[in-house]
PDB file of C-alpha atoms in Angstrom:
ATOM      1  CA  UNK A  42     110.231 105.897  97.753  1.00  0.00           C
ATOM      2  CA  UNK A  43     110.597 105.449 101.210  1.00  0.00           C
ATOM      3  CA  UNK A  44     111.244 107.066 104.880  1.00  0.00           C
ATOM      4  CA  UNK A  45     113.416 106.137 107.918  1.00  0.00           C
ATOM      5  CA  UNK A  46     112.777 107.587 111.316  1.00  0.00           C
ATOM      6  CA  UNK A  47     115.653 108.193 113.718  1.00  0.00           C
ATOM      7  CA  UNK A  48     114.802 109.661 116.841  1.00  0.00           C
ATOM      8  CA  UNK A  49     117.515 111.133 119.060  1.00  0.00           C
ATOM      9  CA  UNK A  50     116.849 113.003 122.268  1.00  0.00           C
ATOM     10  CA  UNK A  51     114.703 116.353 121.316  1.00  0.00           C
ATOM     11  CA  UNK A  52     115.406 116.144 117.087  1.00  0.00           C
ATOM     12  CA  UNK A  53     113.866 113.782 114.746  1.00  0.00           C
ATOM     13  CA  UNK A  54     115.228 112.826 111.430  1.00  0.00           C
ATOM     14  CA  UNK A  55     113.355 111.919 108.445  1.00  0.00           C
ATOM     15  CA  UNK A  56     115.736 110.511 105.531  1.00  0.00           C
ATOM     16  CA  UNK A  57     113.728 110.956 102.987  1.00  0.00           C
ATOM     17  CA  UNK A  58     114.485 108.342  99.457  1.00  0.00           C
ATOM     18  CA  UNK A  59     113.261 108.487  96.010  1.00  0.00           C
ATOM     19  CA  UNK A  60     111.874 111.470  94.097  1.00  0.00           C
ATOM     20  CA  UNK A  61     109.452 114.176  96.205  1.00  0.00           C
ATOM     21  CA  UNK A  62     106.877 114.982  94.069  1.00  0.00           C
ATOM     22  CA  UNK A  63     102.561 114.948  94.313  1.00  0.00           C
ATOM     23  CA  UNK A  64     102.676 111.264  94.186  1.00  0.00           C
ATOM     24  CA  UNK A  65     105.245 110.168  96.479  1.00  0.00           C
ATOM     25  CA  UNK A  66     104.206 113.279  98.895  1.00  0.00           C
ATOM     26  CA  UNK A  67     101.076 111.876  99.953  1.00  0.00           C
ATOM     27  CA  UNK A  68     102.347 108.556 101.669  1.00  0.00           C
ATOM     28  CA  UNK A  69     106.161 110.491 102.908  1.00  0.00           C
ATOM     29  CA  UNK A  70     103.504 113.218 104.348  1.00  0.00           C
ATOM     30  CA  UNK A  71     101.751 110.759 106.184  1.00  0.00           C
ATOM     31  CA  UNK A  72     104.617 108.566 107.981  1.00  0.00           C
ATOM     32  CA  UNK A  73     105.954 111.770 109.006  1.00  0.00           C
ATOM     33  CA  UNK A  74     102.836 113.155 110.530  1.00  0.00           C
ATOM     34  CA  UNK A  75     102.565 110.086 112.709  1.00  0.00           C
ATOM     35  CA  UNK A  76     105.857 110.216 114.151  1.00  0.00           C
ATOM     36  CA  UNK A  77     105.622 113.694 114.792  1.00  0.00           C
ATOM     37  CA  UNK A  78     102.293 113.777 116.861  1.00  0.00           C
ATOM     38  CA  UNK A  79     104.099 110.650 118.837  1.00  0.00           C
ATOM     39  CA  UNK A  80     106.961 112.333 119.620  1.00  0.00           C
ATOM     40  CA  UNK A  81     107.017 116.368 118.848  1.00  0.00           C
ATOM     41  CA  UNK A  82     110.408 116.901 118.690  1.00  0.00           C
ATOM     42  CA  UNK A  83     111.835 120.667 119.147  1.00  0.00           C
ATOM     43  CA  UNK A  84     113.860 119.882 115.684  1.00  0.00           C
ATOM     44  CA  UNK A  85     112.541 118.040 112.302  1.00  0.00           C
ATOM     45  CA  UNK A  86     115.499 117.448 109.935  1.00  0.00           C
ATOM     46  CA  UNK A  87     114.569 116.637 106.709  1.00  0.00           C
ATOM     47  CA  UNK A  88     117.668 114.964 104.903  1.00  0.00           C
ATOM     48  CA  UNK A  89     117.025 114.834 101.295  1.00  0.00           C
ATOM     49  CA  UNK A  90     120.691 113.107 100.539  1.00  0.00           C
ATOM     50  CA  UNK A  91     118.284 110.264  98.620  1.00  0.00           C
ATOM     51  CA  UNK A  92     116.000 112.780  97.255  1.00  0.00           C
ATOM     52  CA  UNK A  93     117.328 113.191  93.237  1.00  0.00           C
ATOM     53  CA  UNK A  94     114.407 115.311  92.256  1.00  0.00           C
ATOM     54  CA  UNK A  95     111.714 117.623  94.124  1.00  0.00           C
ATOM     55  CA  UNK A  96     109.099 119.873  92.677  1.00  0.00           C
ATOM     56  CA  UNK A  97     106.622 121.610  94.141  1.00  0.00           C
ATOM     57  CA  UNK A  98     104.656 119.266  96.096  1.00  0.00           C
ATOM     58  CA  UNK A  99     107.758 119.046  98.005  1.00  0.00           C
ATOM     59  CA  UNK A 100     108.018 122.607  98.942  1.00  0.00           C
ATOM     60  CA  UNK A 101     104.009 122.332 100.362  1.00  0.00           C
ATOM     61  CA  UNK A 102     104.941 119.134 102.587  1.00  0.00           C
ATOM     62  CA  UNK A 103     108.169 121.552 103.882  1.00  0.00           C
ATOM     63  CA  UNK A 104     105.858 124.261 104.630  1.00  0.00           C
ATOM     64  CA  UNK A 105     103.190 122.002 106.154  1.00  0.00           C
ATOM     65  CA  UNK A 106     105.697 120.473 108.517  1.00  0.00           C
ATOM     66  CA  UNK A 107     107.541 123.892 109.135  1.00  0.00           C
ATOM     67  CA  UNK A 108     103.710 124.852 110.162  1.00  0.00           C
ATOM     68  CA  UNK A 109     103.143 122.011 112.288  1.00  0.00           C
ATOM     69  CA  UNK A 110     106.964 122.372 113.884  1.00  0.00           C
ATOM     70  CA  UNK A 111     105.951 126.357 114.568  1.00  0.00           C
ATOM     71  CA  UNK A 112     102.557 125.921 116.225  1.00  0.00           C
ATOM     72  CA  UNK A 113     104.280 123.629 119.031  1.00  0.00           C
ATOM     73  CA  UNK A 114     107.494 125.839 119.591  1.00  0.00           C
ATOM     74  CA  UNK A 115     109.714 124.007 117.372  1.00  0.00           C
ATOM     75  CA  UNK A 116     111.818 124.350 114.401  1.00  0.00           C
ATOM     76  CA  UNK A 117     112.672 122.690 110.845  1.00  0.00           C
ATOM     77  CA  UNK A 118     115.377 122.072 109.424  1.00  0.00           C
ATOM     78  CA  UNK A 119     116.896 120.542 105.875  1.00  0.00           C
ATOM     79  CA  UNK A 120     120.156 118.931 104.609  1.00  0.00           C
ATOM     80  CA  UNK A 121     122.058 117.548 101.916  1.00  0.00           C
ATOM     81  CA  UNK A 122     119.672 119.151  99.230  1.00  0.00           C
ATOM     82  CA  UNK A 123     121.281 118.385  96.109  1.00  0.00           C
ATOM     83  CA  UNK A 124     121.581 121.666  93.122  1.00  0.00           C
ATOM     84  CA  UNK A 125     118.323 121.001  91.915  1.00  0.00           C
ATOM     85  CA  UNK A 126     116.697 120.743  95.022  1.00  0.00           C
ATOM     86  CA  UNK A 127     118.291 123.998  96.593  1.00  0.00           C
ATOM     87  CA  UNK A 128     117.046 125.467  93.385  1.00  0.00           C
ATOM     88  CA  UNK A 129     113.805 125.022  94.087  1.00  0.00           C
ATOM     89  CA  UNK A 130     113.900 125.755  98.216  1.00  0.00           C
ATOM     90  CA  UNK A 131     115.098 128.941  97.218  1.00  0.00           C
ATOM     91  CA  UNK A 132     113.125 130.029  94.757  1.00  0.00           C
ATOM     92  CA  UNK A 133     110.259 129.131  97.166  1.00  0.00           C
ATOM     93  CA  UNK A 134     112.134 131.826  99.787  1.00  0.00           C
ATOM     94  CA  UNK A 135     113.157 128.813 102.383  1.00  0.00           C
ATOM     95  CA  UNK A 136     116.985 128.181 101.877  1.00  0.00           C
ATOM     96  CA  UNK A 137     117.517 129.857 105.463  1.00  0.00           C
ATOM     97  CA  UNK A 138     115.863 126.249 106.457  1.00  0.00           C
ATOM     98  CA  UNK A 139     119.146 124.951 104.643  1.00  0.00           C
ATOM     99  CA  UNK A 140     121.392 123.818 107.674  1.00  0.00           C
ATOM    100  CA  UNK A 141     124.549 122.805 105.924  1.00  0.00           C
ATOM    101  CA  UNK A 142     125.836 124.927 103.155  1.00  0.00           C
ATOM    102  CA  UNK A 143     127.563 123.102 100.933  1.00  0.00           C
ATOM    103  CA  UNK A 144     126.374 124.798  97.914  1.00  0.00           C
ATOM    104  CA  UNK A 145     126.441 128.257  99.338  1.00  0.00           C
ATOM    105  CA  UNK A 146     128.836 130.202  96.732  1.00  0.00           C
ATOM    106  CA  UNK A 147     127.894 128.092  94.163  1.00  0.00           C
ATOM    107  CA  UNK A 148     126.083 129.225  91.081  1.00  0.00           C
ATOM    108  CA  UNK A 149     122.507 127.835  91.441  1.00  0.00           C
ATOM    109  CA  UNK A 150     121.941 127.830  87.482  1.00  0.00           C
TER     110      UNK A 150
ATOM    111  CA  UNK B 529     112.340 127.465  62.265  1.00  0.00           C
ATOM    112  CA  UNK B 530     111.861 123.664  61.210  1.00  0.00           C
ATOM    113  CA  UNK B 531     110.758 120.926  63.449  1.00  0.00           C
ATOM    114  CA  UNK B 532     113.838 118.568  63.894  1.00  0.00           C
ATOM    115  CA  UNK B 533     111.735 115.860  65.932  1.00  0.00           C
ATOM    116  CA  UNK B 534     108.630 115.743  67.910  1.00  0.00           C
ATOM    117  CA  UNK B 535     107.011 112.915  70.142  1.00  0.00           C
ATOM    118  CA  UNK B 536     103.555 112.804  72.228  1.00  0.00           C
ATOM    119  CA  UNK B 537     102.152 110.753  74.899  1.00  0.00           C
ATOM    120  CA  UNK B 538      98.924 110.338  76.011  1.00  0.00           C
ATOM    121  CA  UNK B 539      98.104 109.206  79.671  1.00  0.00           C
ATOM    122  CA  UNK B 540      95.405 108.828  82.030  1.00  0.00           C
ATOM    123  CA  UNK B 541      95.482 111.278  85.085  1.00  0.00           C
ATOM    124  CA  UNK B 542      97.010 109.096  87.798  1.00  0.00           C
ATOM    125  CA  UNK B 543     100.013 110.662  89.557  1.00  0.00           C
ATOM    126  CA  UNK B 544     102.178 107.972  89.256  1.00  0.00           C
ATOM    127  CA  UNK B 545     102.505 108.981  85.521  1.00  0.00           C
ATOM    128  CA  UNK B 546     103.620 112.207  86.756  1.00  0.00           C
ATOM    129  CA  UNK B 547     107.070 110.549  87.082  1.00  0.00           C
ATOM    130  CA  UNK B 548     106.738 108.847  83.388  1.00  0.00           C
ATOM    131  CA  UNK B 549     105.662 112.198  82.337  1.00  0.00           C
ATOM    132  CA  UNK B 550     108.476 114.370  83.315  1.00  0.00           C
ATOM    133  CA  UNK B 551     111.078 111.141  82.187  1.00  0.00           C
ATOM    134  CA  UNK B 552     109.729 110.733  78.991  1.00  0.00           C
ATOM    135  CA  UNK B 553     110.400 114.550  78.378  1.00  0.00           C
ATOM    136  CA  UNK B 554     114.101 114.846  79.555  1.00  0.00           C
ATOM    137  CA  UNK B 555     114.560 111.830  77.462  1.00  0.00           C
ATOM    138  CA  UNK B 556     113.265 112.852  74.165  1.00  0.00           C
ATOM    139  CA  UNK B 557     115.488 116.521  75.349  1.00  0.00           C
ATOM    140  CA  UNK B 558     118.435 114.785  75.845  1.00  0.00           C
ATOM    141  CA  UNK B 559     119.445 114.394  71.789  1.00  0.00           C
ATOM    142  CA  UNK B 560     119.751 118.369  72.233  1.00  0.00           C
ATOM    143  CA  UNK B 561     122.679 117.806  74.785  1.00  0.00           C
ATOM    144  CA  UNK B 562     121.169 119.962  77.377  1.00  0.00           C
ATOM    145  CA  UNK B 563     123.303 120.791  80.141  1.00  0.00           C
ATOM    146  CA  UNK B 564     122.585 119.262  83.544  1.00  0.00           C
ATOM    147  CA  UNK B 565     121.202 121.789  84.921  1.00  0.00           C
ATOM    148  CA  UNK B 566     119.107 122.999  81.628  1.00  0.00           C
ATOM    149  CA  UNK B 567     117.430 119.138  82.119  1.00  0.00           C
ATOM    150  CA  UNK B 568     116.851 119.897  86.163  1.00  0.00           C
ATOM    151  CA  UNK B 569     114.958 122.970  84.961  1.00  0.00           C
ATOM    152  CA  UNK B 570     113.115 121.126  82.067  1.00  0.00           C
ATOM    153  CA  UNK B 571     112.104 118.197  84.461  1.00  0.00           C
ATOM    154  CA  UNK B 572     110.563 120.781  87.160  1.00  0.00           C
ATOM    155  CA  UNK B 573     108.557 122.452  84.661  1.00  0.00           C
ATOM    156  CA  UNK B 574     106.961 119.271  82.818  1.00  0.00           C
ATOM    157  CA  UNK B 575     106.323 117.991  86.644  1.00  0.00           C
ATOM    158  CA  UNK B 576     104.297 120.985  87.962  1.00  0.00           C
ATOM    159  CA  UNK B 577     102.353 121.359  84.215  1.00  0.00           C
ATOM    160  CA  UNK B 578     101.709 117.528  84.555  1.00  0.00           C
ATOM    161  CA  UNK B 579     100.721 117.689  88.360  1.00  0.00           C
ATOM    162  CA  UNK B 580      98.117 121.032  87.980  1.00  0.00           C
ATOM    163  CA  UNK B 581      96.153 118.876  85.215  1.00  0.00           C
ATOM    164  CA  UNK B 582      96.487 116.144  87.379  1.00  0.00           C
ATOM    165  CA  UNK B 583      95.109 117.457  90.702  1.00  0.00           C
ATOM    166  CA  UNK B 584      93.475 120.633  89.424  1.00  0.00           C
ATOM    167  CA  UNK B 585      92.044 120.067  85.878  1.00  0.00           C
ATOM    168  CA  UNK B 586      90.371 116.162  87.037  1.00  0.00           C
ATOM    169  CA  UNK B 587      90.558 116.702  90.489  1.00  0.00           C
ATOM    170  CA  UNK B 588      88.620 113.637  91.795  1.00  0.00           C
ATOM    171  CA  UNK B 589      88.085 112.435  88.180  1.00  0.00           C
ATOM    172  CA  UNK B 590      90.170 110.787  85.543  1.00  0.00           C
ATOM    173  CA  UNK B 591      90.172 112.291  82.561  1.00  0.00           C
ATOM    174  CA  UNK B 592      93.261 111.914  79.773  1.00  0.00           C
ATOM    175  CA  UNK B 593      96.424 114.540  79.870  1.00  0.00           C
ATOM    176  CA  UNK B 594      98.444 115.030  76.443  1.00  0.00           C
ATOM    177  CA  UNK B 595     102.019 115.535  76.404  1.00  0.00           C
ATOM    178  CA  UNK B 596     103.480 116.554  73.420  1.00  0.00           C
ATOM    179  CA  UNK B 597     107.376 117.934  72.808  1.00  0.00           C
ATOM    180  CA  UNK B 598     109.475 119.282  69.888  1.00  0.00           C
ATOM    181  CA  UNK B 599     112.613 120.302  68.661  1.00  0.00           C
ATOM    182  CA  UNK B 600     113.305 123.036  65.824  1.00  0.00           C
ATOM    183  CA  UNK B 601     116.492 123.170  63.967  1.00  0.00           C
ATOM    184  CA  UNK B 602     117.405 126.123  66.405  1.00  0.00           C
ATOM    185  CA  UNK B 603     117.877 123.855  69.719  1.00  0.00           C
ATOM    186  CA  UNK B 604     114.126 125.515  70.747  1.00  0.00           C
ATOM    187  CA  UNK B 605     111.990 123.120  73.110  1.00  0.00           C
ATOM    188  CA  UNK B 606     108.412 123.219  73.428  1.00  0.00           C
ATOM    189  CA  UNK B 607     106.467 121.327  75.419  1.00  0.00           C
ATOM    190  CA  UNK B 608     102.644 120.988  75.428  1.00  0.00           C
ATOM    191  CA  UNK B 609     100.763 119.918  78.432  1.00  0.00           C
ATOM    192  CA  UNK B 610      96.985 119.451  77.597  1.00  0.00           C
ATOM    193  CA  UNK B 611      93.864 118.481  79.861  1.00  0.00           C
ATOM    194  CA  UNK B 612      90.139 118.716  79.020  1.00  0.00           C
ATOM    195  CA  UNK B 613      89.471 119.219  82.747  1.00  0.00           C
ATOM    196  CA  UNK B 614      87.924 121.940  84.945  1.00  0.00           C
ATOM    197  CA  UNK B 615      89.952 124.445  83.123  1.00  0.00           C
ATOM    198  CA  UNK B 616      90.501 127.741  85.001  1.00  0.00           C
ATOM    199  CA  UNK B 617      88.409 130.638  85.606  1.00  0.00           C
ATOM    200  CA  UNK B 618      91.274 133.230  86.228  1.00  0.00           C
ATOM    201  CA  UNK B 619      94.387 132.110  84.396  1.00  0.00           C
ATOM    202  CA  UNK B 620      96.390 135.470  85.724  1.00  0.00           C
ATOM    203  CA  UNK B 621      95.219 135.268  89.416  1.00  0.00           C
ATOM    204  CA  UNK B 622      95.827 130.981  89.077  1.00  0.00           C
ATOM    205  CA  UNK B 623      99.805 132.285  88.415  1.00  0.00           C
ATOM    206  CA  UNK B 624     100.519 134.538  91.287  1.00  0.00           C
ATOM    207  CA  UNK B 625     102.998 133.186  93.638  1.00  0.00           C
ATOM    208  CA  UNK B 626     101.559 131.369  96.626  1.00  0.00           C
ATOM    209  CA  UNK B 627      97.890 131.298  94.625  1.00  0.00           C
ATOM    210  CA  UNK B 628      96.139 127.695  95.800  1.00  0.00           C
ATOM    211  CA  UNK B 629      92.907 127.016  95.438  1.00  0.00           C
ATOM    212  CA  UNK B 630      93.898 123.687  98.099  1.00  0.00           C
ATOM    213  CA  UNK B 631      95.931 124.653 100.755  1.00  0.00           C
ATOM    214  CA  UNK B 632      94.981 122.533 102.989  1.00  0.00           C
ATOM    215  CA  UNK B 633      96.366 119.742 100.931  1.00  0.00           C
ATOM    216  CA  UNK B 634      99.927 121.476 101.634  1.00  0.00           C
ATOM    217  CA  UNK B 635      99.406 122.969  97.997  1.00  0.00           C
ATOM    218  CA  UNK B 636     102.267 125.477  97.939  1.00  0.00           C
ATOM    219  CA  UNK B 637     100.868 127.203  95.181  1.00  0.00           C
ATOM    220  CA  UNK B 638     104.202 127.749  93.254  1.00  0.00           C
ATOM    221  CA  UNK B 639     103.709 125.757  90.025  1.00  0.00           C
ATOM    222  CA  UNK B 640     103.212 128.446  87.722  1.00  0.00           C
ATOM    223  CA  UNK B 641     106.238 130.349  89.159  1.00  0.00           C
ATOM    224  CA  UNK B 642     108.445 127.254  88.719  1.00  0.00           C
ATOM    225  CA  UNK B 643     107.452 127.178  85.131  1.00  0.00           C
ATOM    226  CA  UNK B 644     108.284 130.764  84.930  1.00  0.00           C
ATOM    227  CA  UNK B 645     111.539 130.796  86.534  1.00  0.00           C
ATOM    228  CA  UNK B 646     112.847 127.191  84.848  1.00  0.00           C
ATOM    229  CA  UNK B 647     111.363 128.016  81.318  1.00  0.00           C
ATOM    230  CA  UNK B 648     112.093 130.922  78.941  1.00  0.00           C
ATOM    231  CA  UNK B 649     107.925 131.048  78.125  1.00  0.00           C
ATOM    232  CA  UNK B 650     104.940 130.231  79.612  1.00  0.00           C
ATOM    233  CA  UNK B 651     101.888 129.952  78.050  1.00  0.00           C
ATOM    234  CA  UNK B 652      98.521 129.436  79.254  1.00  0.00           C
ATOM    235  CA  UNK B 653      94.890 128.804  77.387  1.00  0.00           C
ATOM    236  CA  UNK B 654      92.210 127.785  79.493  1.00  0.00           C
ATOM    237  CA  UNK B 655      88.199 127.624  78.245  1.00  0.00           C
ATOM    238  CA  UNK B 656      85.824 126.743  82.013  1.00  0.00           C
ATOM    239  CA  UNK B 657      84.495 123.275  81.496  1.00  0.00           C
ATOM    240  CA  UNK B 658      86.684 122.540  78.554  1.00  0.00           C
ATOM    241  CA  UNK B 659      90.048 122.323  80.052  1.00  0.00           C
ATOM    242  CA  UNK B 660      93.638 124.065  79.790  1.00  0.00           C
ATOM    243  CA  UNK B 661      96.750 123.577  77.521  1.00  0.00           C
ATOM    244  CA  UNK B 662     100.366 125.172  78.839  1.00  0.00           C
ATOM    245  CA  UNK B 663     102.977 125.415  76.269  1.00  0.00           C
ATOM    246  CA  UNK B 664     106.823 125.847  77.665  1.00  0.00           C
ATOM    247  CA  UNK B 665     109.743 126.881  75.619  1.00  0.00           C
ATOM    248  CA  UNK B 666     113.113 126.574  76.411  1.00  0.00           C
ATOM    249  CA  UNK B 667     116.050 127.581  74.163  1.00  0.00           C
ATOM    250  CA  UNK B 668     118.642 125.016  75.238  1.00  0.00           C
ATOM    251  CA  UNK B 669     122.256 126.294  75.033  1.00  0.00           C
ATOM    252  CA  UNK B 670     124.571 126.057  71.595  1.00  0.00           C
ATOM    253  CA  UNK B 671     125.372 122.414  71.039  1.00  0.00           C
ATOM    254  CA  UNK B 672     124.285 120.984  67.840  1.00  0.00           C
ATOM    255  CA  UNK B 673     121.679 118.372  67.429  1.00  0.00           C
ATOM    256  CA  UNK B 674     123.324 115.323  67.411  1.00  0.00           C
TER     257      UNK B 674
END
């Protein structure tokens, strides 16, 4: 589990690797957090391209950051959720946070 | 309906075992020859059972979560997830949507409802002080057990 940072001009980018769940949320919660009170950037990306799995816990540290993002003017975004991920993000009523649509038409089974 | 194969585990309530919790189940599943996304759905479920006893049933405590899991001769899963925590007062108000009795922990409160959606039954018993079991079912499609 593990995050890396990137920074560029207003947006911030969190790759996010390893599986998102109440365990691993804790310490990917936390690294976030700190960059974002350094820097609050007017975009969060979360890009889940290493994230294989995500349950719940996942979808609170979303809407905590999307709640953080909101109270300063900004905005959150997510990419390269995989089926099971985008799954989940929608059932929890956030896949308009879903920036690139790649599995848009797609039967989410 | 006979029971093909069954397995349990027994672990104490840290969350890394959430991970070896919701493995171990897709494993023992996988001699069903779920589909992928029948195992996604499976893995979510076991993961949010696991994680409630985890951080809701011992909260600050540790206390000892049972998973057990079999198969009948009709491709039928059930999974058991068993604490002898906290247990809950209101079992139908703990499954509304968006329920939390922690949001400020960035609880999203949508366990239950990902156990509903992902499984084809949900089942709750919970006694206050003496702790809650959730049994999921899941018919997993055709195939023959190999």
């Amino acid at each position: 589990m593990s995050v890396e940072i990137t920074i560029s001009g207003e947006c911030m980018t969190a790759r996010i690797t390893g599986d998102l769940d109440h365990h691993s949320c804790t310490q990917i919660r936390a690294r976030i957090d700190a960059h974002l009170e350094r820097h609050t950037p007017s975009l969060l990306i979360l890009d889940m391209e290493g994230v294989p799995f995500m349950d719940s816990s996942g979808i609170g540290l979303i809407m905590g950051r999307l709640r953080v993002q909101k109270s300063c003017g900004g905005n959150l975004a997510l990419k390269n959720t995989n089926l099971c991920l985008t799954k989940i993000v929608t059932l929890a009523g956030l896949s308009s946070l879903i920036i690139d649509k790649k599995h848009e038409g797609e039967r989410v089974k | 309906m006979k029971t093909k194969n069954s397995m349990k585990l027994i672990f104490p309530s840290f969350s890394q075992n959430e991970y070896l919790a919701r493995s171990c189940v897709c494993a023992f599943a996988a001699q069903c020859d779920p589909t992928v996304a029948e195992l996604n759905d499976i893995r979510s479920a076991v993961s949010e059972a696991v994680t409630n006893a985890i951080v809701h049933g011992y909260g600050e405590g540790v206390g000892f979560v049972e998973l057990s899991a079999k198969i009948d001769d009709e491709l039928n899963l059930y999974i058991k997830i068993k604490d002898k925590g906290v247990g809950i007062e209101d079992v139908k108000k703990a499954m509304e949507p968006m329920f939390t009795t922690k949001p400020d922990e960035d609880r999203a409160g949508l366990g239950f409802a990902v156990m509903t959606a992902f499984m084809d039954r949900v089942t709750v018993r919970s006694s206050l002080g003496k702790g809650t079991t959730v049994t999921l079912r899941k018919k997993i499609s055709s195939r023959q057990i190999k």
